[in-house]
PDB file of C-alpha atoms in Angstrom:
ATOM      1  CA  UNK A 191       0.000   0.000   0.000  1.00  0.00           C
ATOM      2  CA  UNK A 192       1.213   3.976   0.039  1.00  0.00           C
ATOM      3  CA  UNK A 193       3.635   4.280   2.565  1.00  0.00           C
ATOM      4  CA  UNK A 194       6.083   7.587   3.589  1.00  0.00           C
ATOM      5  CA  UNK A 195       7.842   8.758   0.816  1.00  0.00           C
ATOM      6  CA  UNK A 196       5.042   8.298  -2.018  1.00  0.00           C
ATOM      7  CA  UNK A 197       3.557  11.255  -3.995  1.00  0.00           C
ATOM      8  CA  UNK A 198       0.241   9.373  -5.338  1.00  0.00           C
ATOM      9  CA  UNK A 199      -2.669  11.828  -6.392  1.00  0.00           C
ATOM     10  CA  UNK A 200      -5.405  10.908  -3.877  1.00  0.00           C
ATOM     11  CA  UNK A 201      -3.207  11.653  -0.797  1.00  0.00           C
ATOM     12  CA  UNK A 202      -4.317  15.602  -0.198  1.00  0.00           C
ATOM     13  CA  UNK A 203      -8.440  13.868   0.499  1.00  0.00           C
ATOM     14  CA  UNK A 204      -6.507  11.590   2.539  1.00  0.00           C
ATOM     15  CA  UNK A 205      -4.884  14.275   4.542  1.00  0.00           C
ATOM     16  CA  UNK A 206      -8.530  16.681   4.956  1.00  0.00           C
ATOM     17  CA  UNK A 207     -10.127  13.487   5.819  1.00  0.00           C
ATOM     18  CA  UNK A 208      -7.581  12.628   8.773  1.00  0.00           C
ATOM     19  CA  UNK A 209      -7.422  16.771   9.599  1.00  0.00           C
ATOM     20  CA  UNK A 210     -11.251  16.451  10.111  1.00  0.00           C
ATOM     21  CA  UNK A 211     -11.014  13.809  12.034  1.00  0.00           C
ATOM     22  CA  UNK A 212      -8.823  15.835  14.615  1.00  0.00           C
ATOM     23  CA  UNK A 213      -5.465  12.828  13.323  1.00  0.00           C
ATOM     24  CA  UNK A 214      -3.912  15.401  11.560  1.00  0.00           C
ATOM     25  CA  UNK A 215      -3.639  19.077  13.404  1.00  0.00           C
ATOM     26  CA  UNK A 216      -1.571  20.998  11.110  1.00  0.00           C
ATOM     27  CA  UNK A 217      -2.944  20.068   7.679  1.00  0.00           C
ATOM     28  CA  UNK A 218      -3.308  23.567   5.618  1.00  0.00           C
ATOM     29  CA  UNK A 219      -5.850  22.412   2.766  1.00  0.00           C
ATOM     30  CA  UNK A 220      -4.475  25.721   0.717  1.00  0.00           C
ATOM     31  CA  UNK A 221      -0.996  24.224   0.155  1.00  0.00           C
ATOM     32  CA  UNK A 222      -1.123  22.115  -2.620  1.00  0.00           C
ATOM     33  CA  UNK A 223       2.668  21.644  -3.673  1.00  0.00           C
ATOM     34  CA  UNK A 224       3.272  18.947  -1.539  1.00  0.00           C
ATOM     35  CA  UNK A 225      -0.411  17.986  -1.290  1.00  0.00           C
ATOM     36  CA  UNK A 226      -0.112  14.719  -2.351  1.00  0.00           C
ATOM     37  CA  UNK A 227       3.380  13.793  -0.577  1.00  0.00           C
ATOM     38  CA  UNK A 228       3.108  11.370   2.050  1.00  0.00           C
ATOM     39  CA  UNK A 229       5.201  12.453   5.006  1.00  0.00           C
ATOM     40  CA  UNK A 230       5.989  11.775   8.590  1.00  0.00           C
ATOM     41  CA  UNK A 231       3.100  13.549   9.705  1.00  0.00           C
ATOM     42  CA  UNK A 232       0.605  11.472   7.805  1.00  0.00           C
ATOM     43  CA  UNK A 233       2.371   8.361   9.058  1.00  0.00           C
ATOM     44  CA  UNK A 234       1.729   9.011  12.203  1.00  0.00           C
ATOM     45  CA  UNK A 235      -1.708   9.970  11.711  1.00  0.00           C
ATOM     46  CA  UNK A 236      -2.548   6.734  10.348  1.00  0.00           C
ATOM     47  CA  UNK A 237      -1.044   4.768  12.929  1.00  0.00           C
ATOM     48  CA  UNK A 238      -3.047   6.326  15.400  1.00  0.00           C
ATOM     49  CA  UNK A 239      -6.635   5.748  13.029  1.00  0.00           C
ATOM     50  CA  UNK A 240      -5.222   1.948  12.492  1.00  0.00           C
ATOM     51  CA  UNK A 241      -4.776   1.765  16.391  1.00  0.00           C
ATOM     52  CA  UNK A 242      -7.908   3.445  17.020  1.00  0.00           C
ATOM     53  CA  UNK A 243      -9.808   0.771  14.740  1.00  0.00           C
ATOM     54  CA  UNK A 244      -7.891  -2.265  16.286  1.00  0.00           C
ATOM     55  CA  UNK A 245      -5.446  -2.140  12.875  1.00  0.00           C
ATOM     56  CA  UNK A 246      -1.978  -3.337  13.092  1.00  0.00           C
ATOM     57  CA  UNK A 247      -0.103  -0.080  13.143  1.00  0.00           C
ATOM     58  CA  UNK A 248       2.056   0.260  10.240  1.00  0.00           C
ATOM     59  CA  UNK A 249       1.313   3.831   9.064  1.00  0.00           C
ATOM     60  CA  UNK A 250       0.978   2.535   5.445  1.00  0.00           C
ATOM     61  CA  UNK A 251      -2.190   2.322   3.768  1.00  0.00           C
ATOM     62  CA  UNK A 252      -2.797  -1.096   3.486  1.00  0.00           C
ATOM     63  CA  UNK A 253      -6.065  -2.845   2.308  1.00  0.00           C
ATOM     64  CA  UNK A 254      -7.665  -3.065   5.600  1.00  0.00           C
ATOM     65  CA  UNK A 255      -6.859   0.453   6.044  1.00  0.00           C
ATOM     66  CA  UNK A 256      -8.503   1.583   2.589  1.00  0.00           C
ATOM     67  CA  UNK A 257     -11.549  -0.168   3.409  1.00  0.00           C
ATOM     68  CA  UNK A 258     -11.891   0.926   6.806  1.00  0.00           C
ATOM     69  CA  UNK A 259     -11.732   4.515   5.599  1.00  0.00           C
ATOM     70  CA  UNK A 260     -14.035   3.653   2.800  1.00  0.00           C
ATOM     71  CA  UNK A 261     -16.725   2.955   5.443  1.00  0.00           C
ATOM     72  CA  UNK A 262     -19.824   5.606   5.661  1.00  0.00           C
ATOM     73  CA  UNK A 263     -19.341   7.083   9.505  1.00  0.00           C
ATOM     74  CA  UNK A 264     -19.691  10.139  11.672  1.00  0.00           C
ATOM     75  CA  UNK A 265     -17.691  13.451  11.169  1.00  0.00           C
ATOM     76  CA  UNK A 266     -17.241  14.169  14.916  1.00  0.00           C
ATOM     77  CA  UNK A 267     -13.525  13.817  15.438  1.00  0.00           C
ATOM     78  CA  UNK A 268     -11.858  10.940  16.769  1.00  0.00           C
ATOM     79  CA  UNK A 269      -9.612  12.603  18.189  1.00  0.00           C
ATOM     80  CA  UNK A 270     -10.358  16.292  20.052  1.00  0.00           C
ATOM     81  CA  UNK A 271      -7.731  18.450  21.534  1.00  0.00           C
ATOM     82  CA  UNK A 272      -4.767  16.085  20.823  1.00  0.00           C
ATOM     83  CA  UNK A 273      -6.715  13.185  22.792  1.00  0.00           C
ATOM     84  CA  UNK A 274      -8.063  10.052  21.823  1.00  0.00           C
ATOM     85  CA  UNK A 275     -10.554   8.262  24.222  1.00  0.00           C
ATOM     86  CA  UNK A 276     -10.749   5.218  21.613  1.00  0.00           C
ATOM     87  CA  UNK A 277      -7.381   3.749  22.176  1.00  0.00           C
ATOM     88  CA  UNK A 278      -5.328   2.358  25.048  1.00  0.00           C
ATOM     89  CA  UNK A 279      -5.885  -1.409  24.235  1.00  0.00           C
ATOM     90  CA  UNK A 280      -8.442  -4.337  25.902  1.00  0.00           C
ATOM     91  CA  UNK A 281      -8.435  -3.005  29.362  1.00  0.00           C
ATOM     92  CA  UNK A 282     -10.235  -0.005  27.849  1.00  0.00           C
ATOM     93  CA  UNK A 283     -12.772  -2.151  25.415  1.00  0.00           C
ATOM     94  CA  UNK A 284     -15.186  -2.335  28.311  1.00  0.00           C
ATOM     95  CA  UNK A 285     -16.394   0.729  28.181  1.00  0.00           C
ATOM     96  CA  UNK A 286     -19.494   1.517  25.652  1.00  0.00           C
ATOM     97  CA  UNK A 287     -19.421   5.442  26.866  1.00  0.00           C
ATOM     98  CA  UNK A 288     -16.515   7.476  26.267  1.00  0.00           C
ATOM     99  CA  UNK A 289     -16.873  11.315  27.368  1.00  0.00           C
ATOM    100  CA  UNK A 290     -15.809  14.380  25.829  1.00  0.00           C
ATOM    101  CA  UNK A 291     -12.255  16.246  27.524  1.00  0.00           C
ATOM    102  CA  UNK A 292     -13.775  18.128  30.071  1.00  0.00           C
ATOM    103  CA  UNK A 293     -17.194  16.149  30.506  1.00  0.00           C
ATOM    104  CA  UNK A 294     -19.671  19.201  29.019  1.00  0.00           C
ATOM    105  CA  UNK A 295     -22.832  18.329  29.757  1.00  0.00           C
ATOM    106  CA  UNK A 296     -25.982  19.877  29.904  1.00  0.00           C
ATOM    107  CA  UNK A 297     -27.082  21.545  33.491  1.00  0.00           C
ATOM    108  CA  UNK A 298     -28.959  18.958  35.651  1.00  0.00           C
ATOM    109  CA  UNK A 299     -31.417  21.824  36.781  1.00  0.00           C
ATOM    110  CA  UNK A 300     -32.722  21.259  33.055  1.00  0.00           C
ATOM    111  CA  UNK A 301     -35.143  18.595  33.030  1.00  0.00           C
ATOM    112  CA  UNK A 302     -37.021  19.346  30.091  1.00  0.00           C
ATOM    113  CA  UNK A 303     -34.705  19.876  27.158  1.00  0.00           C
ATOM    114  CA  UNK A 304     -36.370  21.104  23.545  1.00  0.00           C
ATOM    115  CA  UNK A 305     -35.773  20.310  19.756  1.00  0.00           C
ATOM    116  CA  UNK A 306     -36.734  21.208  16.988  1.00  0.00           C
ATOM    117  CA  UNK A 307     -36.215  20.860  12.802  1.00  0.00           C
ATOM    118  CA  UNK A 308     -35.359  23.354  10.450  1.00  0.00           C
ATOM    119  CA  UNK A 309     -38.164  24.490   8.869  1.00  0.00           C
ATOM    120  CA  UNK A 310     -38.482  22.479   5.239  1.00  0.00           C
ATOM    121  CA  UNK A 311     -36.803  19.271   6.451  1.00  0.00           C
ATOM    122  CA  UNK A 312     -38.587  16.013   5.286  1.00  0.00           C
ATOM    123  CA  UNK A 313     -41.626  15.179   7.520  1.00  0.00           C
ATOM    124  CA  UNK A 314     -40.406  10.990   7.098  1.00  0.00           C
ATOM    125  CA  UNK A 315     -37.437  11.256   8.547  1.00  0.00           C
ATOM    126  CA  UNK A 316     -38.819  13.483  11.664  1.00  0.00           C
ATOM    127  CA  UNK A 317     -40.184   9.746  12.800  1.00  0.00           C
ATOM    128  CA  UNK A 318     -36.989   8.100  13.254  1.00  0.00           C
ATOM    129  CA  UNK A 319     -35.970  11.153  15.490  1.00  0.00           C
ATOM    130  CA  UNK A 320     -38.411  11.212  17.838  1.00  0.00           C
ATOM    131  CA  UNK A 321     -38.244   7.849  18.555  1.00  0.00           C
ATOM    132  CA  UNK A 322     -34.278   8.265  19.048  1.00  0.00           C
ATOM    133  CA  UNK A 323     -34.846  10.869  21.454  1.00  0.00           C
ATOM    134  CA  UNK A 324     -37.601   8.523  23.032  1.00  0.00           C
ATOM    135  CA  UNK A 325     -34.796   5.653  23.477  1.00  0.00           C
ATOM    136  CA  UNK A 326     -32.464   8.367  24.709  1.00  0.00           C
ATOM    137  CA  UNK A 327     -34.937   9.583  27.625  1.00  0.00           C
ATOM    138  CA  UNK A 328     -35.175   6.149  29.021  1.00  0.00           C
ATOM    139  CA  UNK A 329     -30.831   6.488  29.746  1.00  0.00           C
ATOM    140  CA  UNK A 330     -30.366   9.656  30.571  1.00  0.00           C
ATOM    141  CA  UNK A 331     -32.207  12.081  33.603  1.00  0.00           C
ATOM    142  CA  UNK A 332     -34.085  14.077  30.917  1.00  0.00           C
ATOM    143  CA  UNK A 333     -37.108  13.876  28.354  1.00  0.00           C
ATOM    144  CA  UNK A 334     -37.139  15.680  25.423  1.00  0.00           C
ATOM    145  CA  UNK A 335     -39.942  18.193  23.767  1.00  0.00           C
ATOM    146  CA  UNK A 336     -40.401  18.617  20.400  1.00  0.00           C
ATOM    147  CA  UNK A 337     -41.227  22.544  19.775  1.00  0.00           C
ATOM    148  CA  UNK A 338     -41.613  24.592  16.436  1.00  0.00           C
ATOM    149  CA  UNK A 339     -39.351  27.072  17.377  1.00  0.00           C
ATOM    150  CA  UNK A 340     -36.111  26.171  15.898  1.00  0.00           C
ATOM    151  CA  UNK A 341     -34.115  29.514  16.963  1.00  0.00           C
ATOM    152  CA  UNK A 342     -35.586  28.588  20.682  1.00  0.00           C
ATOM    153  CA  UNK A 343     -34.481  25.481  20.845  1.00  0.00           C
ATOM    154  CA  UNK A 344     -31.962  23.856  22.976  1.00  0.00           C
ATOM    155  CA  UNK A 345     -31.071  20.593  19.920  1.00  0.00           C
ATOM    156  CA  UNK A 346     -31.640  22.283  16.566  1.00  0.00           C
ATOM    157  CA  UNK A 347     -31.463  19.266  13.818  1.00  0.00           C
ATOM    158  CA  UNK A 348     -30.926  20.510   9.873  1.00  0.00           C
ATOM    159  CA  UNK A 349     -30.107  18.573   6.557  1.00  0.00           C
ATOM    160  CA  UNK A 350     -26.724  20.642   5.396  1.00  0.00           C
ATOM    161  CA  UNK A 351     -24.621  20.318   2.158  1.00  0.00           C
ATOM    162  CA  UNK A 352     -21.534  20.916   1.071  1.00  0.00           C
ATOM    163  CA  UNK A 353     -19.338  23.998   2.943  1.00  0.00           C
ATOM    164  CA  UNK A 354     -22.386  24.947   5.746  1.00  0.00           C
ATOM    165  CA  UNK A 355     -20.286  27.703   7.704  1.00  0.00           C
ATOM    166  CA  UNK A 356     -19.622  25.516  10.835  1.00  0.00           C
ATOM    167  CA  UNK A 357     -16.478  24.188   9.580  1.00  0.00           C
ATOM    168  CA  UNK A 358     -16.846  20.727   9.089  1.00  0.00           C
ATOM    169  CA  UNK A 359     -17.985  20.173   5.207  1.00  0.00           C
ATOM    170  CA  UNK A 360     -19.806  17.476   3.764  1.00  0.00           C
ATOM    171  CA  UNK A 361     -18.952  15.895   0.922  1.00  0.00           C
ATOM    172  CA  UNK A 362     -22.045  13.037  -0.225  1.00  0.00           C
ATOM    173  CA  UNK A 363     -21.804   9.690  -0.701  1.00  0.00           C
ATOM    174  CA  UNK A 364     -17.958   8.815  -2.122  1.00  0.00           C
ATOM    175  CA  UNK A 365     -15.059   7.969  -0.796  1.00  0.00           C
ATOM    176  CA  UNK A 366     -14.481   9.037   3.116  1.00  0.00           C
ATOM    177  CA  UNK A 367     -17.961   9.446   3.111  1.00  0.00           C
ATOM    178  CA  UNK A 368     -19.055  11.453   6.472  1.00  0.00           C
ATOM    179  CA  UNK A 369     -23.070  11.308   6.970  1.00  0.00           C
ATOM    180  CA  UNK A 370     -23.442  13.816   9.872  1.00  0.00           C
ATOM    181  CA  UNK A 371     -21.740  15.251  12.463  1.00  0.00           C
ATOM    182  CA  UNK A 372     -23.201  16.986  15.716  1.00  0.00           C
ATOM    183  CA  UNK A 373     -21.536  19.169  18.770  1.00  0.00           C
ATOM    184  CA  UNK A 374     -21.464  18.599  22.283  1.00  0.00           C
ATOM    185  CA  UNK A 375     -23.123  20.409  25.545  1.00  0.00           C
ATOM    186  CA  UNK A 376     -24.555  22.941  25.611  1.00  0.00           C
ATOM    187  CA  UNK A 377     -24.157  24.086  21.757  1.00  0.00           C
ATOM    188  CA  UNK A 378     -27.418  21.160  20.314  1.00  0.00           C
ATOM    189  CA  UNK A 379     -26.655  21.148  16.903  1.00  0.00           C
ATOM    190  CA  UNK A 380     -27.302  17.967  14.868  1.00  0.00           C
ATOM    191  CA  UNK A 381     -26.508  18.342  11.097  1.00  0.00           C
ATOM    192  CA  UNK A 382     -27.289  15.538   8.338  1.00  0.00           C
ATOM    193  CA  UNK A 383     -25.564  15.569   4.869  1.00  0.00           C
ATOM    194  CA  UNK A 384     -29.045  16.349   2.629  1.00  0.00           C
ATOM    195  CA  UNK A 385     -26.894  14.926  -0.091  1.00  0.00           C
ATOM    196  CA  UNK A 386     -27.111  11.748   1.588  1.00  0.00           C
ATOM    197  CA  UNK A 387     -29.666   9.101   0.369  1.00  0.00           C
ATOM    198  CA  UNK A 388     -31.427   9.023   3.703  1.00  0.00           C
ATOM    199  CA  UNK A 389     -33.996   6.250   4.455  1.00  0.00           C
ATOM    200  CA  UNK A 390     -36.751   5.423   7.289  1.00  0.00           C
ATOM    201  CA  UNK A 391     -37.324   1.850   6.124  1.00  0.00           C
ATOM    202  CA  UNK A 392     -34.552  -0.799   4.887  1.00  0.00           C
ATOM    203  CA  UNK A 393     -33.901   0.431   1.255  1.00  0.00           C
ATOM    204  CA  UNK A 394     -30.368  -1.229  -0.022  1.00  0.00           C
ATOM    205  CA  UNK A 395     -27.925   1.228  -0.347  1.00  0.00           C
ATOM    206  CA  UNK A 396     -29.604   3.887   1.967  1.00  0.00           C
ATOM    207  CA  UNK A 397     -28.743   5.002   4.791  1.00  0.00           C
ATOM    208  CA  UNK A 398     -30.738   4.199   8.457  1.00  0.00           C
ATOM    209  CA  UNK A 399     -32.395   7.812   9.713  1.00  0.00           C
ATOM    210  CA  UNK A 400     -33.103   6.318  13.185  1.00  0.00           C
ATOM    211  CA  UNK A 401     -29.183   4.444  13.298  1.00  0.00           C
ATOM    212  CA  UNK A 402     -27.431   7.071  12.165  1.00  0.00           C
ATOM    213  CA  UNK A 403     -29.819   9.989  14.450  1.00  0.00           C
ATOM    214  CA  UNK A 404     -29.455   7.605  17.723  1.00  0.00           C
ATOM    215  CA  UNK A 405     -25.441   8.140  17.852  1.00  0.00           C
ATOM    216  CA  UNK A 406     -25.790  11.679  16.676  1.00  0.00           C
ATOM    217  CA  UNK A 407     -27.934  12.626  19.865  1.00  0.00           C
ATOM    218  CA  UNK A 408     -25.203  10.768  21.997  1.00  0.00           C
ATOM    219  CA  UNK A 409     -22.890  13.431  21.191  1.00  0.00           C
ATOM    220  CA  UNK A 410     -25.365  16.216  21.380  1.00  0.00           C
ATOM    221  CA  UNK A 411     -25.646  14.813  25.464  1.00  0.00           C
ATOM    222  CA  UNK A 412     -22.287  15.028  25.697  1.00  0.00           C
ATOM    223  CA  UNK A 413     -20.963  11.231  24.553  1.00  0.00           C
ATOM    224  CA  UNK A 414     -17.733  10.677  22.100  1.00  0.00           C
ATOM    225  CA  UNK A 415     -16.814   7.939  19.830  1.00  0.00           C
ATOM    226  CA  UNK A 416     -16.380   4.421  21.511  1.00  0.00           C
ATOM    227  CA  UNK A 417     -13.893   2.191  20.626  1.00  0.00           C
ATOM    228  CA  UNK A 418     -16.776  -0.646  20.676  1.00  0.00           C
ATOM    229  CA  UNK A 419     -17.551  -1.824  17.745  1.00  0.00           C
ATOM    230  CA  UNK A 420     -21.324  -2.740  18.997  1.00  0.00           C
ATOM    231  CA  UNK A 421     -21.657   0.426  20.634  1.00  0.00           C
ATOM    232  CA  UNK A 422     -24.068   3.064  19.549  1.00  0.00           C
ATOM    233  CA  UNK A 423     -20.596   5.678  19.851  1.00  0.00           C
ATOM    234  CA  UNK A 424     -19.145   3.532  17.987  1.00  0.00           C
ATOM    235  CA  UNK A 425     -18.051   6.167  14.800  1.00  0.00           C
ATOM    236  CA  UNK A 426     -18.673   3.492  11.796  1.00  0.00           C
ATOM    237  CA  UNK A 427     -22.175   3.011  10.789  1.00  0.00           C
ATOM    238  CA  UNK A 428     -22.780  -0.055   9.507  1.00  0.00           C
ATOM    239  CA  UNK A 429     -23.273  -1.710   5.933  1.00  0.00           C
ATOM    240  CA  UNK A 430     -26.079   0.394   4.186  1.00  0.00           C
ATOM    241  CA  UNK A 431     -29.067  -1.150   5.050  1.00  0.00           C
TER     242      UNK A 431
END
């Protein structure tokens, strides 16, 4: 596979897809020249995604590597502040909840808390999200309220594409395909990639609204990835239903 020292086209999505991730800090999308290079940097960035995904850690891009990346998943970094929670080997595995640096989490004075959907998003796929907030409420000290208010409420869901100002781009279905991505307490907002072929029933090829809108609301409450593969943190959805 492509190892340190190769210049194959390809490598520059490599290196945004690892940046947004949080593996790669100092990636500058702008510089080009050596977009494509493969350095010491990346290296090390991989070894800590193969590590991260139980991989043997050889910083090249081998096939498991490729097709681990090639999986549909979330867009919340792995890795936040310079820390990964995923790693650290079996005596860690136990764990299905992982917390963010810091533990933000919304105030437990708040027992009601309120979302909403920005006004125009499908009416199908509303289903699947009520019912992940209803499996949410039975775990956590809270129940959730649907209001119409978007601007007023506390979790604001939206369909995005594309560049949507927060940062974190989406890109459609495609290689290092990112479905959604959402940010922790107390900020409650959920975004979806619109460009996504999103489905409430099993439709090969689709993508699960109620899957996929279940982990999203863990990190909303304050949950990061898990290193569990049967986890609902865990950052890989599944095959496409």
């Amino acid at each position: 596979g492509t190892q340190k020292g190769d210049t194959v086209k390809g490598i520059n999505a490599l290196k945004k897809y690892l940046h947004t991730l949080g593996y790669l800090s100092n990636h500058n999308h702008n510089h080009a020249a050596d977009g494509d290079y493969f350095d010491e940097n990346l290296e090390s960035a991989v070894k800590t995604y193969q590590r991260n995904f139980n991989l043997n850690p050889t910083g090249h891009m081998d096939l498991k590597t490729v097709s681990m990346m090639g999986k549909p998943r979330c867009g919340v970094p792995d890795v936040i502040n310079r820390t990964t929670r995923m790693q650290g080997g079996p005596a860690h595995y136990h764990t299905h909840y992982v917390f963010y640096p810091g533990r933000p989490k919304w105030p437990a004075t708040k027992q009601i808390i309120s979302y909403a959907f920005l006004p125009g998003t499908r009416t199908d796929v509303q289903e699947p999200v009520r019912q992940a907030f209803l499996t949410w409420s039975k775990y956590t000290p809270f129940s959730y309220e649907f209001v119409q208010d978007y601007d007023a409420a506390d979790i604001k869901i939206s369909f995005q594409r594309g560049d949507h100002g927060d940062g974190y781009p989406f890109g459609g279905p495609g290689p290092y395909n990112l479905l959604a991505h959402s940010f922790s307490p107390t900020d409650g907002r959920a975004h979806y990639d619109g460009d996504e072929n999103w489905t409430v029933v099993a439709v090969p090829g689709a993508v699960d609204m109620q899957t996929v809108a279940l982990h999203e609301l863990g990190h909303v409450l304050g949950l990061a990835h898990s290193p569990v593969q049967a986890a609902i943190m865990y950052p890989l959805a599944g095959p496409r239903v």
